[in-house]
JSON list of C-alpha atoms in Angstrom, two decimals:
[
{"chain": "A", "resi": 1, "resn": "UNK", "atom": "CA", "xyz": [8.04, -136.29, 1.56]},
{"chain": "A", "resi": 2, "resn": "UNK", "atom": "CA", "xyz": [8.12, -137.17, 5.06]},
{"chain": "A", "resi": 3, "resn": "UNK", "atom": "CA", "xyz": [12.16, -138.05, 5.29]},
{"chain": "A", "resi": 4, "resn": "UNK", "atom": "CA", "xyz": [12.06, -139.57, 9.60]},
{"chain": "A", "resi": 5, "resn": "UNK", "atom": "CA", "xyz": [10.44, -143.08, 8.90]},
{"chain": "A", "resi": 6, "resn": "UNK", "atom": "CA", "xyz": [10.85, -143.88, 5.15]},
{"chain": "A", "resi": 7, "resn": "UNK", "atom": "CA", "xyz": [13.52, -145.83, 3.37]},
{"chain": "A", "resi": 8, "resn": "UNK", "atom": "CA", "xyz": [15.82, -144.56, 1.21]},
{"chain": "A", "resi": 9, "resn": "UNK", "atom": "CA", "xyz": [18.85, -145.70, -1.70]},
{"chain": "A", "resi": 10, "resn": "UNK", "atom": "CA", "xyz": [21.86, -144.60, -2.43]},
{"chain": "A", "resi": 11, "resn": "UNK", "atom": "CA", "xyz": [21.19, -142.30, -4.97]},
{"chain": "A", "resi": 12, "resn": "UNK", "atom": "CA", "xyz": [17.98, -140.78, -2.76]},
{"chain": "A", "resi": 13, "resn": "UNK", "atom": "CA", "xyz": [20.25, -140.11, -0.45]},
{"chain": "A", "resi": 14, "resn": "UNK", "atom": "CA", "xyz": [22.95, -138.25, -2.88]},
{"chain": "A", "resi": 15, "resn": "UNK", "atom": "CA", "xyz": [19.98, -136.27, -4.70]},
{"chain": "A", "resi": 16, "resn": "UNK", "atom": "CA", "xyz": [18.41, -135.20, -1.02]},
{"chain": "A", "resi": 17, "resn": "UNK", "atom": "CA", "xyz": [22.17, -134.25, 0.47]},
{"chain": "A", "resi": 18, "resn": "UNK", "atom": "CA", "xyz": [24.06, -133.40, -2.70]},
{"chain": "A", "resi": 19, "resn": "UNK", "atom": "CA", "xyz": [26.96, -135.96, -1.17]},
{"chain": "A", "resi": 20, "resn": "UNK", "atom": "CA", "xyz": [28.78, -137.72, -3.76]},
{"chain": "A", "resi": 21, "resn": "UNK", "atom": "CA", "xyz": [27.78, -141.44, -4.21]},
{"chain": "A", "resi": 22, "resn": "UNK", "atom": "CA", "xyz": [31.19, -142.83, -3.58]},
{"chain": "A", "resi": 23, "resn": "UNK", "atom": "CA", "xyz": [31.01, -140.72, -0.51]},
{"chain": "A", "resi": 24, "resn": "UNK", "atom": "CA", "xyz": [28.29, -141.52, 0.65]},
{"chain": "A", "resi": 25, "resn": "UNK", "atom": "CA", "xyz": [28.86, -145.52, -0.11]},
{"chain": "A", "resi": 26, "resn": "UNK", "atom": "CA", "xyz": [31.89, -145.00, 2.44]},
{"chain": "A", "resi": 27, "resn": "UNK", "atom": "CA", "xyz": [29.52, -143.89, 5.15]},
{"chain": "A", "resi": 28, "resn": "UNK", "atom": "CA", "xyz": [27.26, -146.20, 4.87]},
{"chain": "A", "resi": 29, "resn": "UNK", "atom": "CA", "xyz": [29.38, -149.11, 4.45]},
{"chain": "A", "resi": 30, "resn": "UNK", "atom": "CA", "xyz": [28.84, -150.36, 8.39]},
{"chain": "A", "resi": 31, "resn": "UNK", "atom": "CA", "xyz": [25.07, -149.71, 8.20]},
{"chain": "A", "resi": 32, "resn": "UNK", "atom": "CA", "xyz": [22.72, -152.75, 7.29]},
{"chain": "A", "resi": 33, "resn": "UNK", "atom": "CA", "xyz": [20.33, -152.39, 4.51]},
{"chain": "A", "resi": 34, "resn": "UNK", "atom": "CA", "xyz": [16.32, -152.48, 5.96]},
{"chain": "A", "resi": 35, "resn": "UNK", "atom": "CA", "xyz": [15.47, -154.24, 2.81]},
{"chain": "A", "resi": 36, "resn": "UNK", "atom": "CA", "xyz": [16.16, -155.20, -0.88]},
{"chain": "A", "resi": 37, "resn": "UNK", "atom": "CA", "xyz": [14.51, -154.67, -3.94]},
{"chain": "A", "resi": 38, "resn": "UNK", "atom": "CA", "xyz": [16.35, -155.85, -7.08]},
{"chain": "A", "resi": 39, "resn": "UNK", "atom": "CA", "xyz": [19.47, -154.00, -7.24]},
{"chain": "A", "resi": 40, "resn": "UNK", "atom": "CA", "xyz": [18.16, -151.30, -5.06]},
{"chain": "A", "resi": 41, "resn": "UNK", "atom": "CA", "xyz": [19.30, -151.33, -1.79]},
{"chain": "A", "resi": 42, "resn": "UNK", "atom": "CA", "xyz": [17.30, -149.45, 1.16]},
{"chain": "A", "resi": 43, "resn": "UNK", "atom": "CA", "xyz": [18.57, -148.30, 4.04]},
{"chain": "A", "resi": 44, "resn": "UNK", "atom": "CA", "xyz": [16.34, -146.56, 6.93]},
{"chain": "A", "resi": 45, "resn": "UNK", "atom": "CA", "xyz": [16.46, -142.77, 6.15]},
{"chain": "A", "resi": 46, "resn": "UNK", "atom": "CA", "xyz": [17.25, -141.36, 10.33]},
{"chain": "A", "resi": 47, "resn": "UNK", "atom": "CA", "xyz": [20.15, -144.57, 10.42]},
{"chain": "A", "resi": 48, "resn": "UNK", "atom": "CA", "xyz": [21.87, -142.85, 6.59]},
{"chain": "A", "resi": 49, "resn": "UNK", "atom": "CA", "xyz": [21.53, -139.83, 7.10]},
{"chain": "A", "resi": 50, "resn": "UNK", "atom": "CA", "xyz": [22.90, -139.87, 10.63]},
{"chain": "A", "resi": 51, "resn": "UNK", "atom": "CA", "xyz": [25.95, -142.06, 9.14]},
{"chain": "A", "resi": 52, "resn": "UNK", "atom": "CA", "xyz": [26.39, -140.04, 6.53]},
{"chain": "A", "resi": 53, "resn": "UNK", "atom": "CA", "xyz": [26.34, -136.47, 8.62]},
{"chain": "A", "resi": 54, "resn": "UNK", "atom": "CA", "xyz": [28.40, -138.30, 11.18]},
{"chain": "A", "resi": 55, "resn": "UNK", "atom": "CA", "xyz": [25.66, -138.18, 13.91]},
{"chain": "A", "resi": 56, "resn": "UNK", "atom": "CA", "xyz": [26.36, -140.59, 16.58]},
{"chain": "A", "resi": 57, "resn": "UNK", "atom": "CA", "xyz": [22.77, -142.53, 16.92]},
{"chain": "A", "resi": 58, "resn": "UNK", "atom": "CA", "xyz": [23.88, -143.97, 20.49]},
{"chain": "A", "resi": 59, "resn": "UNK", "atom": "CA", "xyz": [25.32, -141.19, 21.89]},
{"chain": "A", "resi": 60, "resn": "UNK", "atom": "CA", "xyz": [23.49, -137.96, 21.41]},
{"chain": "A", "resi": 61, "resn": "UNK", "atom": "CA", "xyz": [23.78, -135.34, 23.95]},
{"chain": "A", "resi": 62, "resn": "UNK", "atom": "CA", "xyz": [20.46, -134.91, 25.87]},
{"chain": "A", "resi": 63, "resn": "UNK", "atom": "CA", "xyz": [18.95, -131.36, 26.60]},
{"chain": "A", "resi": 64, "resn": "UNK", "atom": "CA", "xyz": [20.70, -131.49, 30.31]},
{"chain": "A", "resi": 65, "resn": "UNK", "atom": "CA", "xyz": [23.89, -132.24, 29.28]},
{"chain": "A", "resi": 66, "resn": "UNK", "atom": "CA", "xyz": [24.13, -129.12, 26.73]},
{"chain": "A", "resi": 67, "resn": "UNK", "atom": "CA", "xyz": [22.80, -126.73, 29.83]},
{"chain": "A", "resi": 68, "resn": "UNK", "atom": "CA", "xyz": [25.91, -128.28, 32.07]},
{"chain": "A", "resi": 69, "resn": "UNK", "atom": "CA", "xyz": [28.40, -127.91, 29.28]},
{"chain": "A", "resi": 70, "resn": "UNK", "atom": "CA", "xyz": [26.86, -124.48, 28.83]},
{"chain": "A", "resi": 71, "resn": "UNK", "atom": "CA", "xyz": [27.16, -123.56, 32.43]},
{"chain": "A", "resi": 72, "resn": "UNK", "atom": "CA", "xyz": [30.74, -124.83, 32.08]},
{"chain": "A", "resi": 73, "resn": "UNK", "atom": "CA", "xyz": [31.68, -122.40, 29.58]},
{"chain": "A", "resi": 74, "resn": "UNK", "atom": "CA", "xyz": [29.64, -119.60, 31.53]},
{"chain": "A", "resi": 75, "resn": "UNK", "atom": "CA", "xyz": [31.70, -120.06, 34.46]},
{"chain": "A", "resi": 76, "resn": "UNK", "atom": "CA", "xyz": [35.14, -120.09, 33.17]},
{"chain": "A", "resi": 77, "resn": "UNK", "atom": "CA", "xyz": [34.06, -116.70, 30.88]},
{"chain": "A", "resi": 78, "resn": "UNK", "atom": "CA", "xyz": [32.83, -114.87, 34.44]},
{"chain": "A", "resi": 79, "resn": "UNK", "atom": "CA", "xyz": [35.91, -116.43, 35.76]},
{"chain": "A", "resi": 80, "resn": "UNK", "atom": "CA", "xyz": [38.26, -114.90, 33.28]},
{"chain": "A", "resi": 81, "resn": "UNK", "atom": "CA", "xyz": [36.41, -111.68, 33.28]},
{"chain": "A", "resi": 82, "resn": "UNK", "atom": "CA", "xyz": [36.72, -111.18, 37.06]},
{"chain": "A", "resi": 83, "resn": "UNK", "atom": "CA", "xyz": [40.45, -111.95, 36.73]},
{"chain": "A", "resi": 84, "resn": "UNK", "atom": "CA", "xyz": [41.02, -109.02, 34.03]},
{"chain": "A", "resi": 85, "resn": "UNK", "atom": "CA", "xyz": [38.81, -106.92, 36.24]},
{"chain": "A", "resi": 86, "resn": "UNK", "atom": "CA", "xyz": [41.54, -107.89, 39.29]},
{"chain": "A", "resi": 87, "resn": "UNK", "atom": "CA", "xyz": [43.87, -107.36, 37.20]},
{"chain": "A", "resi": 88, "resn": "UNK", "atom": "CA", "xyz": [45.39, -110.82, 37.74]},
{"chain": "A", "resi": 89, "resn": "UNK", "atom": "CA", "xyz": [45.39, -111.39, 33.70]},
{"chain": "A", "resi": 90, "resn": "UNK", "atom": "CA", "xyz": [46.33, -109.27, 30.67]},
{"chain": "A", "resi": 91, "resn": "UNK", "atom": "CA", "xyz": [45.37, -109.76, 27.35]},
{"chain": "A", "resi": 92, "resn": "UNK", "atom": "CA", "xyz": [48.16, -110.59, 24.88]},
{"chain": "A", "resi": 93, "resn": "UNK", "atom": "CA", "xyz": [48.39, -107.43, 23.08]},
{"chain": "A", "resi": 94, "resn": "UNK", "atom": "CA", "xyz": [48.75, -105.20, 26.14]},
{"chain": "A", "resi": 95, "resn": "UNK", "atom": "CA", "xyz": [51.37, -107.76, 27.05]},
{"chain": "A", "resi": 96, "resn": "UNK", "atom": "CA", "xyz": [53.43, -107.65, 24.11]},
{"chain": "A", "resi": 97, "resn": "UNK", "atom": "CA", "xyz": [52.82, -103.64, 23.82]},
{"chain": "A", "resi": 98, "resn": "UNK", "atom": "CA", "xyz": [53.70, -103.25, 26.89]},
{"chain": "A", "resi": 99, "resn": "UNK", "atom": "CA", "xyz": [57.29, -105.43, 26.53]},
{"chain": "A", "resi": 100, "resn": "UNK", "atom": "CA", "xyz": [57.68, -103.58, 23.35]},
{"chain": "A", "resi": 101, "resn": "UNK", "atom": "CA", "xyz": [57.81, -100.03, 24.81]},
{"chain": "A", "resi": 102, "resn": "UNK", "atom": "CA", "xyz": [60.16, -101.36, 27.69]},
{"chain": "A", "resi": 103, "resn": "UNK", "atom": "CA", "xyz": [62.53, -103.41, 26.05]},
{"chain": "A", "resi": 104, "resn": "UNK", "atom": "CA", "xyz": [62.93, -100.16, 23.16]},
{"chain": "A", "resi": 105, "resn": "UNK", "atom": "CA", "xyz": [63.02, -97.88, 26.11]},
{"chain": "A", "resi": 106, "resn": "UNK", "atom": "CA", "xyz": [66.14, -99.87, 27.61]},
{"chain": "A", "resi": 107, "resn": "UNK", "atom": "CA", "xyz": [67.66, -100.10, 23.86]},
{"chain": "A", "resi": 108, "resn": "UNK", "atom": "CA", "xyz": [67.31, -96.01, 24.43]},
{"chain": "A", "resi": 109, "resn": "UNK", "atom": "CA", "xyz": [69.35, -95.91, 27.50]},
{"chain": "A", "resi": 110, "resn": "UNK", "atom": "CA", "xyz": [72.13, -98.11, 27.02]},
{"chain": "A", "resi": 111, "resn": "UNK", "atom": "CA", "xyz": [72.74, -96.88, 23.50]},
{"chain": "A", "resi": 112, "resn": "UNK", "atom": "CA", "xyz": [72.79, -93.30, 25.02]},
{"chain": "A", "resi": 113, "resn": "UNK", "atom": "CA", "xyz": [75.33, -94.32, 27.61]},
{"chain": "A", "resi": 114, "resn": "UNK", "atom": "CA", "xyz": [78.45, -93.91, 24.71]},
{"chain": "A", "resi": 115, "resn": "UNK", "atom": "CA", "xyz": [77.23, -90.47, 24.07]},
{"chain": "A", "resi": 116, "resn": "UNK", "atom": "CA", "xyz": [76.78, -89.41, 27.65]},
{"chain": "A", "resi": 117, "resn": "UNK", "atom": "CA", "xyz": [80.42, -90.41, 28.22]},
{"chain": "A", "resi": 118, "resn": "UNK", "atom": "CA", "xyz": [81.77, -88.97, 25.39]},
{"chain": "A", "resi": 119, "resn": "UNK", "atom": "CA", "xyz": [80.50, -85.69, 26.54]},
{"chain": "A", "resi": 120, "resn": "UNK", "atom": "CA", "xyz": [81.75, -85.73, 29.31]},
{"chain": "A", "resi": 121, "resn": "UNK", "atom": "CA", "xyz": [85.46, -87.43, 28.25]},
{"chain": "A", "resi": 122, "resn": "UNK", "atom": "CA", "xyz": [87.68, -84.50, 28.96]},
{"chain": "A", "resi": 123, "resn": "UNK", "atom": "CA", "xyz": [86.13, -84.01, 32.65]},
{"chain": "A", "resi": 124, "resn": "UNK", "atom": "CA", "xyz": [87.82, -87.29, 33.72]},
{"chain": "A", "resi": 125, "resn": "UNK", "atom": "CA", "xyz": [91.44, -87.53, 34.63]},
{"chain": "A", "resi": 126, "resn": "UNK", "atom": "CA", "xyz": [91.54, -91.17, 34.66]},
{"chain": "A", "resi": 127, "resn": "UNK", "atom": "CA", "xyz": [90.11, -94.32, 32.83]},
{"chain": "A", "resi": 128, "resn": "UNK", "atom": "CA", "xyz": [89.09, -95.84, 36.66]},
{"chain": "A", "resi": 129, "resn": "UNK", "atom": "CA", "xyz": [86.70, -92.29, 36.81]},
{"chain": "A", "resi": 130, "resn": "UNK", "atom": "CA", "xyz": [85.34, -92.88, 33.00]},
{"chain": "A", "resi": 131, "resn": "UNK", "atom": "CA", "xyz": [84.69, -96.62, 34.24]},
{"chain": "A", "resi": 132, "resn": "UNK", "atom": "CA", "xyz": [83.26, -95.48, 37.19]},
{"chain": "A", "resi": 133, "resn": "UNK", "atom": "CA", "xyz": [80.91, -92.80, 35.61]},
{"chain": "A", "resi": 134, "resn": "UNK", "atom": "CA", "xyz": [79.65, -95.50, 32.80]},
{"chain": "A", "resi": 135, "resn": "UNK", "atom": "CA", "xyz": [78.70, -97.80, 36.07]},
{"chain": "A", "resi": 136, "resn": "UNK", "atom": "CA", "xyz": [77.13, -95.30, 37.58]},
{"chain": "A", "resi": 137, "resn": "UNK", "atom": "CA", "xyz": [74.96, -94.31, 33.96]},
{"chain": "A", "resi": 138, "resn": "UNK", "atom": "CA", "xyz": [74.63, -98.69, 33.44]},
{"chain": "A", "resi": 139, "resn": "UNK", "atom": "CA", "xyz": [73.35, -98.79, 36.97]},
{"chain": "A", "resi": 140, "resn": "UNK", "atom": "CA", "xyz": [70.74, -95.82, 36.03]},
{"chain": "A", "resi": 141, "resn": "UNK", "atom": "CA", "xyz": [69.87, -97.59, 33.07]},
{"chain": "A", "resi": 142, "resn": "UNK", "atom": "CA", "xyz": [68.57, -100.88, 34.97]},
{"chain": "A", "resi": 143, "resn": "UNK", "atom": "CA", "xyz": [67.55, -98.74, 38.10]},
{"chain": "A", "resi": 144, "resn": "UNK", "atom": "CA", "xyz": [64.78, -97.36, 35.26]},
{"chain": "A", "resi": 145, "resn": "UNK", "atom": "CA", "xyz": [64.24, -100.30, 33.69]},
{"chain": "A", "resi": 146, "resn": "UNK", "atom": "CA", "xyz": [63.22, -101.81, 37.23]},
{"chain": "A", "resi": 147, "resn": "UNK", "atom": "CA", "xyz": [60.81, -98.90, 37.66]},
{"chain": "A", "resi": 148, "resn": "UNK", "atom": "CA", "xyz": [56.85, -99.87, 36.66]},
{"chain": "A", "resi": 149, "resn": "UNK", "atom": "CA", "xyz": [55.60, -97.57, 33.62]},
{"chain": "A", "resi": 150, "resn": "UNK", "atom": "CA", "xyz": [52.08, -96.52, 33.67]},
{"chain": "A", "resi": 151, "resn": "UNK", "atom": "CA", "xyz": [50.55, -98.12, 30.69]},
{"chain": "A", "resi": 152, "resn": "UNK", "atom": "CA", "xyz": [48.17, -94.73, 29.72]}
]
């Protein structure tokens, strides 16, 4: 059956969709009916089942519009490509795996710094040299930290 020009009910439409009747009722409920028969009421088959797969009949996009929106898309993806080839952008994951290592590589140093110092404890004849000596290891610490790491 030939589904474009014909008229169909309700309950056509449910058995040719599998869309429940109340459903499809809600759809529908704007559309007119072509014609009546009875109880049956006929709609025109392109104007339901537009309704009731929520296909705008006014405003569907033409050929030319899909290509622009498509060109669109095509652009910004050779645009964001070219960027990670610059390396102007990073994906997220090199990001965060890349924060990860530093920020557990600076945990590393400053928790070393107590250790370092208590090595060295008996070599200092005053508290103003152990101060200075831990500024001088906190000062390493962030000097490193500053310091780019190659990511491979």
């Amino acid at each position: 059956m030939d589904y474009r020009n014909t008229e169909l009910t309700i309950t056509e439409i449910e058995q040719l969709t599998g869309i429940t009747f109340k459903t499809i009722k809600k759809k529908i409920l704007n559309l007119e009916p072509c014609r009546r028969e009875g109880s049956k009421i006929f709609y025109h088959s392109h104007e339901a089942l537009g309704a009731v797969f929520s296909v705008p009949q006014d405003d569907r996009l033409s050929l030319q519009h899909e290509r622009a929106n498509l060109a669109k898309v095509q652009a910004k993806k050779q645009e964001l490509e070219y960027q990670i080839l610059k390396e102007k952008v990073v994906s997220a994951e090199e990001f965060i795996d890349e924060y990860s290592k530093r920020v557990v590589a600076a945990k590393n140093k400053f928790m070393a710094i107590p250790t370092k110092l208590g090595a060295r404890y008996r070599a200092f004849s005053s508290p103003a040299d152990l101060e200075e000596e831990a500024e001088q290891l906190i000062h390493e610490a962030l000097k490193e930290m500053a310091v780019p790491h190659a990511s491979n």
